[in-house]
Structure formats: structure tokens, C-alpha cells
XYZ file of C-alpha atoms in Angstrom:
684
model
C 157.985 93.342 178.873
C 160.830 91.412 177.518
C 161.103 93.627 174.173
C 160.276 97.010 176.123
C 163.174 99.061 176.972
C 163.249 100.669 180.462
C 166.915 101.677 180.990
C 166.709 105.171 179.374
C 167.235 108.069 181.802
C 165.013 111.352 181.232
C 166.457 114.828 181.781
C 164.379 116.717 184.634
C 162.594 118.879 182.091
C 160.240 121.514 183.064
C 156.879 121.556 185.194
C 155.649 124.608 183.567
C 154.175 123.624 180.373
C 151.869 120.507 180.702
C 151.430 117.816 177.978
C 154.057 117.093 175.302
C 156.293 120.171 174.112
C 158.767 119.787 171.293
C 161.358 122.523 171.392
C 163.429 121.486 168.124
C 165.736 119.137 169.745
C 163.626 117.041 171.971
C 160.336 116.878 173.914
C 159.504 117.833 177.476
C 156.518 115.720 179.199
C 154.799 116.843 182.073
C 151.609 115.421 183.780
C 149.550 116.661 186.828
C 148.801 114.100 189.576
C 148.656 115.132 193.026
C 148.187 111.546 194.538
C 150.475 109.472 192.064
C 153.492 107.654 193.419
C 155.280 107.356 190.003
C 154.608 107.942 186.410
C 155.861 105.959 183.223
C 155.881 107.419 179.819
C 155.634 104.869 177.388
C 156.655 105.241 174.035
C 155.230 103.281 170.901
C 156.321 102.659 167.426
C 154.370 103.601 164.188
C 152.590 100.059 164.683
C 151.320 101.110 168.190
C 153.747 98.466 169.816
C 155.116 99.637 173.044
C 158.804 99.916 172.711
C 159.928 101.735 175.792
C 159.064 102.906 179.187
C 160.704 106.084 180.781
C 160.034 106.907 184.175
C 159.300 110.775 184.752
C 162.180 111.766 187.107
C 160.888 114.982 188.793
C 157.961 115.907 190.740
C 157.535 119.481 191.312
C 154.182 121.222 192.675
C 152.137 118.094 191.948
C 153.508 117.876 188.227
C 155.783 114.886 187.149
C 158.121 115.685 184.481
C 160.944 114.767 182.240
C 162.821 115.809 179.122
C 163.916 113.373 176.219
C 166.418 114.569 173.713
C 165.881 113.446 170.461
C 162.165 112.660 170.628
C 160.019 114.729 168.376
C 156.933 115.038 166.092
C 155.404 111.828 165.173
C 156.276 110.072 168.430
C 153.527 108.153 169.768
C 153.159 107.802 173.788
C 150.961 107.249 176.461
C 151.063 107.076 180.253
C 151.117 104.465 183.203
C 150.412 106.010 186.538
C 151.437 104.205 189.884
C 149.733 104.753 193.090
C 146.819 103.145 195.463
C 143.926 101.596 194.248
C 141.426 102.360 196.861
C 138.174 103.388 195.083
C 136.370 103.867 198.419
C 139.009 106.621 198.979
C 138.529 107.815 195.246
C 141.791 106.349 194.319
C 141.810 104.454 190.943
C 145.655 104.140 189.962
C 146.481 101.097 187.743
C 149.474 100.795 185.873
C 148.207 98.074 183.959
C 146.032 100.821 182.061
C 147.495 102.801 179.297
C 146.256 106.432 179.752
C 145.702 109.452 177.442
C 147.597 112.452 178.342
C 144.927 115.282 179.232
C 146.932 117.509 177.250
C 147.600 115.511 174.099
C 147.285 117.608 170.858
C 146.663 114.577 168.732
C 145.467 111.103 168.741
C 146.193 108.306 166.773
C 143.932 105.279 166.247
C 140.649 104.512 167.490
C 139.505 102.385 170.780
C 138.954 98.697 170.302
C 136.710 98.085 173.148
C 137.972 95.252 175.595
C 137.534 94.225 178.918
C 141.193 95.276 179.460
C 139.966 98.837 179.548
C 138.465 98.698 182.943
C 140.461 98.892 186.071
C 138.575 96.063 187.655
C 137.333 92.599 186.981
C 133.806 93.020 185.012
C 132.886 89.699 186.273
C 133.723 89.901 190.028
C 130.737 90.447 192.440
C 132.466 93.393 193.885
C 132.988 95.016 190.642
C 135.140 98.275 190.941
C 136.637 97.313 194.341
C 138.550 94.581 192.573
C 141.627 95.088 190.552
C 142.363 94.002 187.034
C 145.958 93.343 185.800
C 145.277 92.955 182.001
C 147.279 95.568 179.688
C 145.013 97.927 177.856
C 147.533 99.201 175.681
C 146.825 97.271 172.621
C 143.240 98.574 172.426
C 143.840 101.960 173.097
C 143.949 105.196 170.962
C 147.694 106.576 171.543
C 148.999 110.233 171.961
C 151.064 111.798 169.359
C 153.744 114.659 169.723
C 153.079 117.372 167.296
C 154.670 120.068 165.523
C 152.641 123.248 166.093
C 153.785 125.204 163.304
C 151.498 126.648 160.961
C 151.702 129.696 158.781
C 148.940 132.086 159.863
C 150.515 135.107 158.027
C 147.713 137.311 156.858
C 145.009 135.602 158.814
C 142.444 138.255 160.006
C 139.832 137.282 162.596
C 136.358 138.607 161.391
C 135.367 139.726 164.941
C 131.742 140.092 164.304
C 129.986 142.454 166.365
C 127.649 140.696 168.623
C 124.580 142.703 167.219
C 125.409 141.619 163.735
C 126.169 137.601 164.630
C 124.078 135.053 163.223
C 124.971 131.495 164.462
C 125.063 128.562 162.085
C 124.990 125.375 163.784
C 126.510 122.544 161.692
C 128.550 119.110 161.900
C 131.943 118.654 160.118
C 130.789 115.218 158.965
C 127.185 115.583 158.441
C 127.438 118.815 156.420
C 129.867 117.358 153.803
C 128.982 113.921 153.436
C 126.606 114.265 150.755
C 127.820 117.532 149.324
C 128.087 117.168 145.593
C 130.814 120.039 145.604
C 133.178 118.338 147.915
C 135.420 115.590 146.565
C 134.234 112.140 147.843
C 137.739 111.467 149.546
C 137.459 114.698 151.454
C 133.676 114.235 152.711
C 133.329 114.101 156.370
C 136.572 116.064 157.254
C 137.969 119.507 157.945
C 139.370 119.367 154.453
C 135.938 118.910 152.974
C 134.295 121.646 155.201
C 137.160 124.061 153.711
C 136.153 123.533 149.993
C 135.145 126.686 148.080
C 131.690 124.908 147.352
C 130.909 124.890 151.264
C 132.346 128.345 152.277
C 130.889 130.034 149.406
C 127.187 128.686 150.263
C 127.507 129.487 154.157
C 128.845 133.061 153.272
C 126.032 133.682 150.506
C 123.380 132.464 152.997
C 124.108 135.508 155.150
C 125.150 133.697 158.554
C 128.320 135.399 160.156
C 129.527 132.528 162.505
C 129.701 128.800 162.041
C 129.020 126.724 165.228
C 130.420 123.302 164.804
C 129.269 120.465 166.916
C 132.222 118.691 169.045
C 135.269 118.398 167.189
C 137.297 117.395 170.332
C 138.409 113.814 170.178
C 135.603 111.654 171.634
C 134.689 107.900 171.774
C 132.235 105.854 170.234
C 130.118 103.830 173.062
C 130.437 100.104 173.054
C 126.553 99.863 173.278
C 126.141 101.838 170.079
C 128.971 99.989 167.988
C 127.196 96.601 169.251
C 123.882 98.076 167.639
C 125.803 99.029 164.437
C 125.670 102.637 165.340
C 128.261 105.069 166.679
C 128.604 108.572 168.519
C 127.672 110.911 165.924
C 127.083 114.386 167.867
C 130.626 113.997 169.850
C 129.352 114.699 173.417
C 131.716 112.133 174.957
C 135.083 114.007 174.909
C 138.426 111.992 176.127
C 140.779 114.660 174.997
C 140.065 118.212 175.312
C 143.190 119.627 173.014
C 142.987 116.902 170.258
C 140.845 117.179 167.041
C 138.485 114.152 166.378
C 140.614 111.608 164.110
C 137.944 110.900 161.704
C 137.486 114.555 160.906
C 141.107 115.059 160.205
C 142.443 114.889 156.591
C 145.795 114.235 155.363
C 147.347 117.301 157.008
C 146.155 116.139 160.392
C 146.040 119.084 162.732
C 146.966 121.356 159.874
C 143.803 120.617 158.312
C 141.737 122.004 161.168
C 143.779 125.402 160.952
C 143.534 125.256 157.430
C 139.727 125.108 157.569
C 139.532 127.937 160.089
C 142.015 130.284 157.900
C 139.540 129.489 154.936
C 136.450 130.733 156.891
C 138.477 133.638 158.067
C 139.351 134.396 154.433
C 135.550 134.428 153.820
C 134.861 136.854 157.002
C 133.119 133.976 158.788
C 133.916 133.150 162.417
C 134.443 129.550 163.734
C 132.575 128.596 167.213
C 133.443 125.303 168.830
C 130.787 123.521 170.759
C 132.966 122.135 173.732
C 132.204 119.530 176.429
C 134.168 120.298 179.633
C 131.365 119.180 182.098
C 132.058 115.449 181.759
C 134.334 112.770 180.129
C 133.868 109.424 178.332
C 135.046 107.459 181.316
C 131.683 107.049 182.987
C 130.807 106.297 186.772
C 132.677 103.846 189.094
C 131.727 101.043 186.744
C 133.179 102.751 183.510
C 136.558 102.300 181.906
C 139.993 103.818 182.778
C 141.286 105.702 179.786
C 142.833 108.839 181.178
C 141.537 111.163 184.227
C 140.427 108.263 186.069
C 143.655 106.712 186.290
C 145.907 109.918 186.543
C 144.110 111.416 189.535
C 140.529 110.570 189.686
C 140.024 112.195 193.184
C 141.108 115.487 191.487
C 139.679 115.520 188.032
C 136.251 114.176 189.185
C 133.443 115.489 191.719
C 132.896 112.556 194.043
C 130.463 112.230 196.808
C 131.135 113.647 199.976
C 132.250 110.679 202.376
C 131.784 108.096 199.589
C 134.386 108.829 197.312
C 133.814 105.647 195.147
C 131.058 107.294 193.748
C 130.508 110.083 191.368
C 128.421 113.244 191.398
C 126.431 112.820 188.302
C 125.019 116.460 187.401
C 125.541 115.668 183.648
C 123.516 112.556 183.580
C 126.808 110.765 181.908
C 127.953 109.203 184.961
C 130.593 111.703 185.838
C 131.209 115.486 186.399
C 134.445 117.236 185.934
C 135.757 119.065 189.104
C 136.366 122.581 187.770
C 136.799 123.531 191.515
C 140.285 122.066 191.631
C 142.794 124.608 190.357
C 144.627 122.238 188.181
C 141.559 121.046 186.338
C 140.266 124.558 185.937
C 143.820 125.302 184.468
C 143.570 122.387 182.301
C 140.115 123.759 180.823
C 141.358 127.323 180.530
C 144.626 126.130 178.964
C 142.436 124.152 176.530
C 140.257 127.219 175.636
C 143.612 129.356 174.997
C 145.144 126.616 173.006
C 142.112 126.665 170.537
C 142.218 130.486 170.498
C 145.772 131.268 170.143
C 147.204 128.218 168.301
C 144.028 127.188 166.367
C 142.327 130.884 165.888
C 138.751 129.948 166.749
C 136.629 132.785 167.566
C 134.422 131.199 170.577
C 132.923 128.526 172.285
C 129.425 127.213 173.097
C 129.687 125.244 176.482
C 127.676 122.239 176.584
C 125.704 121.975 179.865
C 127.461 124.982 180.979
C 125.793 125.336 184.154
C 128.369 122.563 185.372
C 131.139 124.799 184.826
C 129.703 127.430 187.374
C 129.157 124.920 190.052
C 130.861 124.866 193.274
C 130.552 122.611 196.133
C 127.775 124.765 197.412
C 126.066 124.971 193.989
C 125.917 127.209 190.817
C 127.720 130.190 191.526
C 128.091 132.945 188.679
C 130.970 134.276 190.732
C 132.778 130.679 190.836
C 136.177 129.986 189.725
C 135.525 129.342 186.201
C 133.578 132.242 185.387
C 135.955 134.386 187.442
C 138.988 132.780 185.493
C 137.443 133.154 181.973
C 136.098 136.985 182.834
C 139.730 138.139 183.757
C 141.908 136.376 181.070
C 143.133 138.497 178.474
C 142.503 136.241 175.615
C 139.202 134.456 176.660
C 137.568 137.568 177.661
C 137.770 138.800 174.058
C 136.190 135.952 172.288
C 132.399 134.876 172.051
C 131.110 132.714 174.956
C 127.935 131.079 175.022
C 126.719 128.822 177.675
C 124.022 126.018 177.458
C 122.491 127.353 180.909
C 121.198 123.995 182.340
C 122.150 120.777 183.587
C 120.340 118.031 185.665
C 121.604 118.816 189.173
C 119.910 120.851 191.791
C 119.230 124.318 190.861
C 120.624 123.375 187.342
C 118.302 125.548 185.210
C 120.029 128.892 185.068
C 118.708 130.812 182.133
C 119.637 134.477 182.712
C 121.719 133.351 185.463
C 125.288 133.661 183.894
C 127.546 136.640 184.316
C 127.643 139.759 182.116
C 129.854 139.127 179.265
C 128.028 135.710 178.502
C 125.684 134.924 175.983
C 123.197 131.903 176.765
C 120.806 129.560 174.799
C 117.521 130.651 175.405
C 114.998 127.742 175.342
C 112.185 129.980 176.540
C 112.477 131.634 173.142
C 112.336 128.170 171.512
C 109.359 126.826 173.550
C 107.304 129.915 173.634
C 107.646 130.581 169.726
C 106.574 127.272 168.945
C 103.840 127.462 171.172
C 102.496 130.664 169.488
C 102.833 129.698 165.931
C 101.234 126.214 166.891
C 98.151 127.436 168.666
C 98.390 131.301 168.933
C 95.741 131.962 171.593
C 96.903 132.403 175.330
C 100.625 132.941 174.305
C 100.642 136.481 173.262
C 102.531 137.798 176.308
C 105.229 135.142 176.354
C 105.587 135.500 172.572
C 106.051 139.299 172.904
C 108.613 139.269 175.231
C 110.813 136.739 173.441
C 110.505 138.668 170.161
C 111.897 141.791 171.833
C 114.855 140.101 173.133
C 113.822 138.511 176.401
C 114.379 141.521 178.469
C 112.835 139.956 181.560
C 115.391 137.538 181.627
C 118.714 139.386 180.111
C 118.263 142.957 180.830
C 120.309 143.160 184.206
C 123.720 144.312 184.996
C 124.524 146.073 181.809
C 123.729 142.676 179.616
C 122.573 143.413 176.152
C 119.756 142.094 173.974
C 122.447 139.854 172.199
C 122.800 137.742 175.538
C 119.963 135.682 174.485
C 120.801 133.168 171.820
C 117.476 132.419 170.274
C 116.764 129.366 168.264
C 113.728 127.323 167.140
C 115.651 124.260 166.561
C 119.026 122.738 167.333
C 121.038 119.677 166.641
C 118.878 118.076 169.893
C 115.562 117.936 168.817
C 113.328 118.131 165.548
C 114.514 119.928 162.504
C 112.411 122.917 161.423
C 110.710 120.591 158.688
C 109.909 118.001 161.319
C 108.769 120.390 163.590
C 105.721 121.178 161.264
C 105.548 117.432 160.095
C 105.358 115.369 163.019
C 103.254 115.266 166.109
C 105.510 112.383 167.825
C 109.162 111.670 167.708
C 110.442 108.771 165.674
C 113.421 107.193 167.063
C 113.076 103.533 166.290
C 116.268 103.530 164.400
C 118.227 104.289 167.623
C 117.603 100.972 168.741
C 115.808 102.138 172.278
C 112.200 101.356 171.275
C 111.460 104.954 170.838
C 111.787 105.698 174.452
C 114.862 108.087 173.822
C 114.533 111.817 173.094
C 112.324 114.576 174.150
C 108.784 113.986 174.221
C 107.668 117.744 174.688
C 108.332 118.777 171.223
C 105.462 121.525 170.651
C 105.165 120.362 167.162
C 102.159 119.665 164.684
C 101.763 117.655 161.552
C 98.639 119.478 160.259
C 96.804 116.369 159.389
C 99.244 113.703 158.207
C 102.230 112.280 160.223
C 105.255 112.762 158.073
C 105.778 112.989 154.338
C 102.623 113.812 152.211
C 101.529 114.632 148.660
C 98.492 116.462 150.023
C 98.942 120.028 148.640
C 96.979 121.622 151.316
C 99.052 120.137 153.954
C 102.085 120.891 152.094
C 101.110 124.555 151.806
C 100.444 125.155 155.482
C 103.615 123.460 156.419
C 105.622 125.724 154.225
C 103.880 128.648 155.477
C 104.646 127.722 159.151
C 108.421 126.952 158.378
C 108.723 130.534 156.851
C 106.756 132.080 159.942
C 108.877 130.319 162.369
C 112.269 131.055 160.518
C 111.098 134.781 159.990
C 110.246 135.155 163.796
C 113.719 134.017 164.510
C 115.501 136.296 162.331
C 113.387 139.399 162.930
C 113.524 139.128 166.818
C 115.957 141.003 168.811
C 118.675 138.949 170.303
C 121.156 136.458 168.593
C 119.718 134.134 166.193
C 121.080 130.692 165.697
C 119.977 128.701 162.573
C 120.374 124.848 162.435
C 121.974 123.969 159.380
C 119.534 122.784 156.673
C 116.582 124.464 158.130
C 117.119 127.108 155.495
C 115.607 124.685 153.085
C 113.652 122.021 154.866
C 116.276 119.247 155.938
C 114.258 116.227 157.598
C 115.362 113.722 159.848
C 112.349 111.425 159.179
C 110.967 112.525 162.625
C 113.961 111.459 164.571
C 114.579 114.029 167.289
C 117.690 112.518 168.995
C 120.092 111.595 166.289
C 123.127 111.434 168.557
C 123.777 108.043 167.113
C 122.938 108.242 163.331
C 126.077 108.764 161.545
C 123.957 108.263 158.277
C 121.519 109.648 155.977
C 119.031 110.374 158.875
C 121.485 113.171 160.285
C 123.517 114.002 157.211
C 122.417 117.179 155.145
C 120.625 116.149 151.966
C 121.543 118.483 149.035
C 119.099 117.330 146.783
C 116.596 120.564 146.863
C 113.226 120.398 145.352
C 111.316 123.594 144.273
C 109.886 124.130 147.798
C 113.189 123.664 149.340
C 114.518 126.469 146.683
C 111.720 128.966 147.701
C 112.491 128.402 151.471
C 116.239 128.873 150.697
C 115.904 131.957 148.764
C 113.358 133.483 151.372
C 115.736 132.808 154.377
C 118.522 134.528 152.435
C 116.114 137.548 151.911
C 115.554 137.820 155.560
C 119.089 137.441 156.504
C 119.859 140.316 154.098
C 117.305 142.538 155.620
C 118.335 141.692 159.264
C 121.947 142.815 158.114
C 120.967 146.011 156.540
C 118.367 147.229 159.000
C 119.880 147.873 162.588
C 116.361 148.348 163.907
C 116.000 144.582 163.473
C 119.021 143.559 165.643
C 118.763 145.839 168.510
C 122.232 146.217 170.397
C 121.392 148.123 173.152
C 118.321 148.275 175.644
C 119.238 151.857 176.190
C 119.187 153.071 172.691
C 116.062 155.316 172.959
C 114.235 152.869 170.880
C 110.398 153.245 170.840
C 108.801 149.650 171.235
C 105.175 149.576 170.908
C 102.915 146.630 170.854
C 99.601 147.291 168.830
C 96.333 145.624 168.366
C 94.535 144.731 164.806
C 92.397 147.834 165.531
C 95.328 150.301 165.283
C 95.737 151.280 168.969
C 98.239 150.294 171.720
C 97.880 146.762 173.134
C 95.984 147.439 176.401
C 96.342 145.176 179.908
C 92.858 143.897 178.958
C 93.865 142.760 175.438
C 97.029 141.155 176.763
C 94.709 139.007 179.056
C 92.695 137.898 176.318
C 93.104 134.161 176.268
C 91.586 133.955 172.727
C 93.682 136.590 171.089
C 96.273 135.310 168.656
C 97.239 138.300 166.400
C 99.421 141.329 167.118
C 101.600 143.804 165.791
C 105.126 145.493 166.772
C 105.970 148.935 166.011
C 109.492 150.017 166.377
C 110.899 153.406 166.011
C 114.561 154.839 166.521
C 115.610 158.317 167.314
C 117.536 158.279 163.966
C 114.042 157.981 162.138
C 113.882 154.266 161.277
C 110.611 152.681 161.699
C 109.486 148.807 161.196
C 105.975 147.347 161.749
C 105.802 143.612 162.268
C 102.334 141.868 162.288
C 101.897 138.339 163.616
C 98.879 136.282 162.933
C 98.554 132.760 164.218
C 94.889 132.578 163.483
C 93.971 130.262 160.683
C 92.078 132.929 158.963
C 92.785 136.438 157.572
C 92.604 139.445 160.153
C 92.319 142.897 159.053
C 94.861 145.078 160.668
C 95.133 148.959 161.232
C 98.597 150.127 160.618
C 99.994 153.004 162.492
C 100.835 156.348 161.028
C 104.541 156.599 159.774
C 106.373 159.400 161.357
C 106.235 162.239 159.004
C 103.583 160.447 156.851
C 104.333 158.262 153.811
C 103.766 154.908 152.855
C 104.764 151.351 154.269
C 106.573 149.049 152.280
C 105.698 145.099 152.688
C 109.024 143.624 152.380
C 108.262 140.130 153.874
C 104.913 138.402 153.522
C 105.042 134.701 154.752
C 101.997 134.101 152.747
C 103.508 135.377 149.600
C 107.127 134.482 149.921
C 108.019 135.240 146.372
C 106.238 138.625 145.910
C 108.225 141.691 145.673
C 107.840 144.598 147.881
C 104.308 146.438 147.745
C 103.553 149.724 149.074
C 100.285 150.122 151.649
C 99.133 153.509 152.325
C 95.778 155.065 153.451
C 93.394 154.521 156.553
C 91.900 151.266 155.231
C 93.291 148.090 157.113
C 95.632 145.809 155.513
C 94.505 142.214 155.500
C 96.935 139.860 157.472
C 96.435 136.336 155.905
C 95.906 133.430 158.355
C 98.888 131.929 159.737
C 101.424 134.771 158.311
C 103.704 137.423 159.404
C 104.242 140.639 157.494
C 107.384 143.034 157.975
C 107.038 146.617 156.753
C 109.505 149.142 156.683
């Protein structure tokens, strides 16, 4: 303390704008804490050494605030918050712990894990009931005052209609780390993702909306670092307004904004995967880094009558308390910041059910959904929920309110089941292909409300889904006990890589079947980056800690990869060109008829046939558009009688997963067409 100045007096400032706000002459600092007794603003030099402490002089409506003239962008800061240390009552104030501003727009440095991060003595028998006096500041990332200015002139948001939307889930670092078109010094950053080689590839692929795994600042868990690993996916947020430091280029925050603008110039949307359900502070035995030391009882859901302990509906140790108005404000302020200041186009909400939880349970009329639904900014962007958590009643597929889309795991599971074994799955498969109306056709929701996916970051890649019977997560250091065991995958004779041409052929066909089903189903498709050319993770279905070649996209493509890539592009173009393949409205008067190989409409008896594994779909619109899809999960050919076209004429086979490089061919006459084993046909 001898070298830390403490005599400066801050001006009153304003409580109305939380965080550190620079006005051109100085910076206003404002921090919410309902139970604090005093708040100290700590200033640091460029070397991260604390040089000054300033007590925030005013307390208005539970906001501590003060203004410092002459303090501007580049100033490094943090907070020390004084109050009662009474864990059994839910209070964990400890001014020895430097705290991250929940509204910090930029963090500098990374965490250097130390016992001082914990508010209690780790070796004490009473654990978190004890009080630790060590200073955590030397080991903490710090906040930075920013200049938010950026030239957005000419930026036009793509505003892609929902029925034309195709999500492309990817990772800032993993997508660019091995990309030959990205300069080595830019790989792994927003600047790398902005390169023409990257943007042009994504645009040419035919997707519309790039969904980035978490880019909010997160922490690397100590147990991962001890094993030589680190957090790769990023689901361990500590600051909801700040981009992750290792993704930022020389331009810092401007690098992120430049990336968004570059995608917009190409007509591509930017969607952020966001994690507002929990933070990196863990449970009662976790570190004190931000919220826990600022106002634990307000920011987190604690056990009723046992506030020392946390409600753990997330499986990560804590649950953010969006029932509290100031916490709800923080979440919505964060969302608006990314939309208004950074021009992003939408969000995918990790464990989104958490955000709809009230003390009585999940409620689609809860505070968060109501706040977002009436917000003039947020109601106009794409909102996608992951509709499950591990809490009671946590599975809410179909339970989100109108205006929201949802990840549809029913689609993933039932399409995988059908193409793996066929028989016994026709009914469920049919429901998923036609948009899961049994789940979403309520209260005016549209077919796009279901986000269909075969694979995602969490689980097997498309290639591994048809190459492995079992997960292979040994590299994660958990004895292969982590990751999901119910993969509904099949290796077709050999576990993993093989030179057997027969096995390779059936695997390639199954990849085409799965991706064709995805892109020809009604609903909003999501492609996992790299699946379009068969990226592998070597059977690892839980690459959350693999920031290396296991998870990075490998751009060294062979002939079969190029064939799959060209096939995927063709599918995406067909989807874009033919509205009948991307239904926008349940009430569009489209005729949807499921047909059997004999040419007639599927009967109740045929639906109930547990041995049936081949079926067709006939679509007709009032405008005269027609399409037929045939699905054959049987391992042998099936003759299929096609319906007559309205007004006569021949059908044209435009997709045949058995012959991926064939040009379109016409089919006419009364004779049945032969649908090869394990194949899909699209006829227009």
C-alpha cells in the first residue's frame, strides 16, 4: 500500500450508465451492488501494477458511482468491494480480491491461477467459511477503459429472412489456425477470420449466417492447464461485454468490429453463441473473480434457507440469477451492446432454459423472455435457444415463446437413427423432415423455429459419426469417461480410419445422406464447420479442451473431401433456389403427402410396419411447384413408383446420394425408378 495513492477524490458522476464510460474528458465509473458497504476503484499502470485507489463517492439506487476527469481509453482498472463476509447468509465480500467489472468492455492480461484468487483459506477445515487476506491483483486480468468509436458508415446488416437462413457453426481460432489463406500471424484471431480467403469460402459455400462459439472473455480452468490443455470452446464466461483476449488482433475491439463489417459486406450474418447461464466462479469453493465479490447474493441463485450453497441447474457450480432486475438488466444491456455497438445479428443461448427459470421453475412468460420480447432492439435480431439444462423440468424443446428458434435435438437423434438402422423409425423421421410440426406448430410459430442439426461442436463430426462406434476422448485426460455415450453412430466394419474401399464408399454415401436430409428438410439447418468436406476429430466427441489439431479445421482436402464439398454446395444452391425446399409457413396451402414405394399414399398400417425403411415425400404448392424426395435406409435397392406430375411431364433427378457427381437426369413413364441402397433422391 505504501506506493499506492489514496488521496484522490472522485466527482459524483452518474449512476445511469453502468461500467466505465469515457466522455472525451474523463471516465464515469458505475457498479451495481445492493449489499456492499464501500467500493474502491483501483487504477493500474501499463505493467499491471496498482498505482491508485479511489473510493466511489456516491451510492444511488444500489449503484456505486464516481467520475475521474482526465482518465481515458487505455486506463487499466478493477474493483475492491467492502462488505460483510458471511457465506452462510450469501455474502462473500473480500476487498483483498481484485474484481472484474461486469460491464468491462475489454480485459488485458490473463489469469495466473493462485491460491489468492479464493476468498477463503484453501487448506482450512472450514473451507469457504474462513477468510483469506492475500491480494489477488497480481494474478488477475484487469479491465480497460475503451474508446468505442468505429466507422460503421456504409455497413448494412444482411437481415436474412428466417426461411432462407442456414447457420454455419464455427470457431474463431479453430477455423483459421490451419487455414493456408490466412497469414500465420493472424491465425486464431478476428483479423484472421476477416481475411478474404475465409469470407469468400464461406460465402461461396452457400450458408447465410456464421455462428461463432463463445467470444466473450472466458477463463482457462486450472485443472486443464495442469494437464497441458485449456478451454477451447469457451463456455466459461467471466465478462459478458469483453471479447476474448486471445482472439483480438492488434486492433483490439476494432478487430472484432472489422470482422463483423467484413462479413456484412459479403452478405453474411454474424451470430454469437453466448453463455449467460453461469460464470467461471464456480460454487462455494470456487474463486472470487467478479460477481461473487461484488454482490454474490444478487448475481447468483442460492439455495433457499442455505445461501452458502448455489443452485446448480447448469452443472457448472453456479446459476446466474436473471430473476434479479439488475442482473436481468446486465444480460439485456450486454445483448444490446453487441447488437448496437458491434452490429451482430443474433445470438444462440447456451443452456437457454436457465434464462427462463424463475423461482417456481421454467416460465416462457418469465422476466427474461418478457424483457427481450418487448425490447425494440433485441426483438429484431435472431434469437436461438438451447432448450435444455440439468435442472428439474429442464428439457424444454418446443417450450420457448413465439419469436424464438430452438436447437432441435429430436431432429438430430431421429435422423441419425433412421440412417443408421432405418426400420422402426419412419414415423419420427417423417415428422422431423417436414419441420417438426408436432413440436413447433403452435401459437403462430413457423417451421424455421426448429434449428435442425445432425452434428454440432458438442459431439461427433459428420465424418466421425459414420466412422466410430464409440467415443475416443483419451486425449482429454479423463480416462475416456467424459463426453456423451449415446452417439447413434456406426463405423461400418472398422473403428476409425481405414483403407477398405467398400467401407469408405458406404461412409461417404452416409455422409451425403445425412447432409442432404439436413438441407432438404423444412426448418432452419445448421452445419458444423468442416462437415461439408468430412473433417475428423479422430473420434473425440468432447473437444472442449483440445485447442490443437484435434479440433482445428484441417484444410488439406483429398478427392473424396472435394466431392463432398461440391455436393454440399449444390444442395445449398438448390435450397436457395427452390422455396418448396425451405417452407416458410405452416399455412401456405402446401400439400405434403408421404408415399410408399408402391406409389400410393402411406397408410396407417404401413406407418406401423416396424420393418419398413423406405419412404417418399411428395410436395406441391398452390403456385405449381412440385418436388419428390425418396429415402431408402435399406442396404439394397428398392423399386419406387413415382407420383404423376401435376399436368404430366417428366421428373428430373437433381440429387442422388448414390451418384453424387451425376448430372441431372429425367425420369418418366409408369415403370418404377430404382432407388439404390442407402440413398436419397431429390426430383424436381
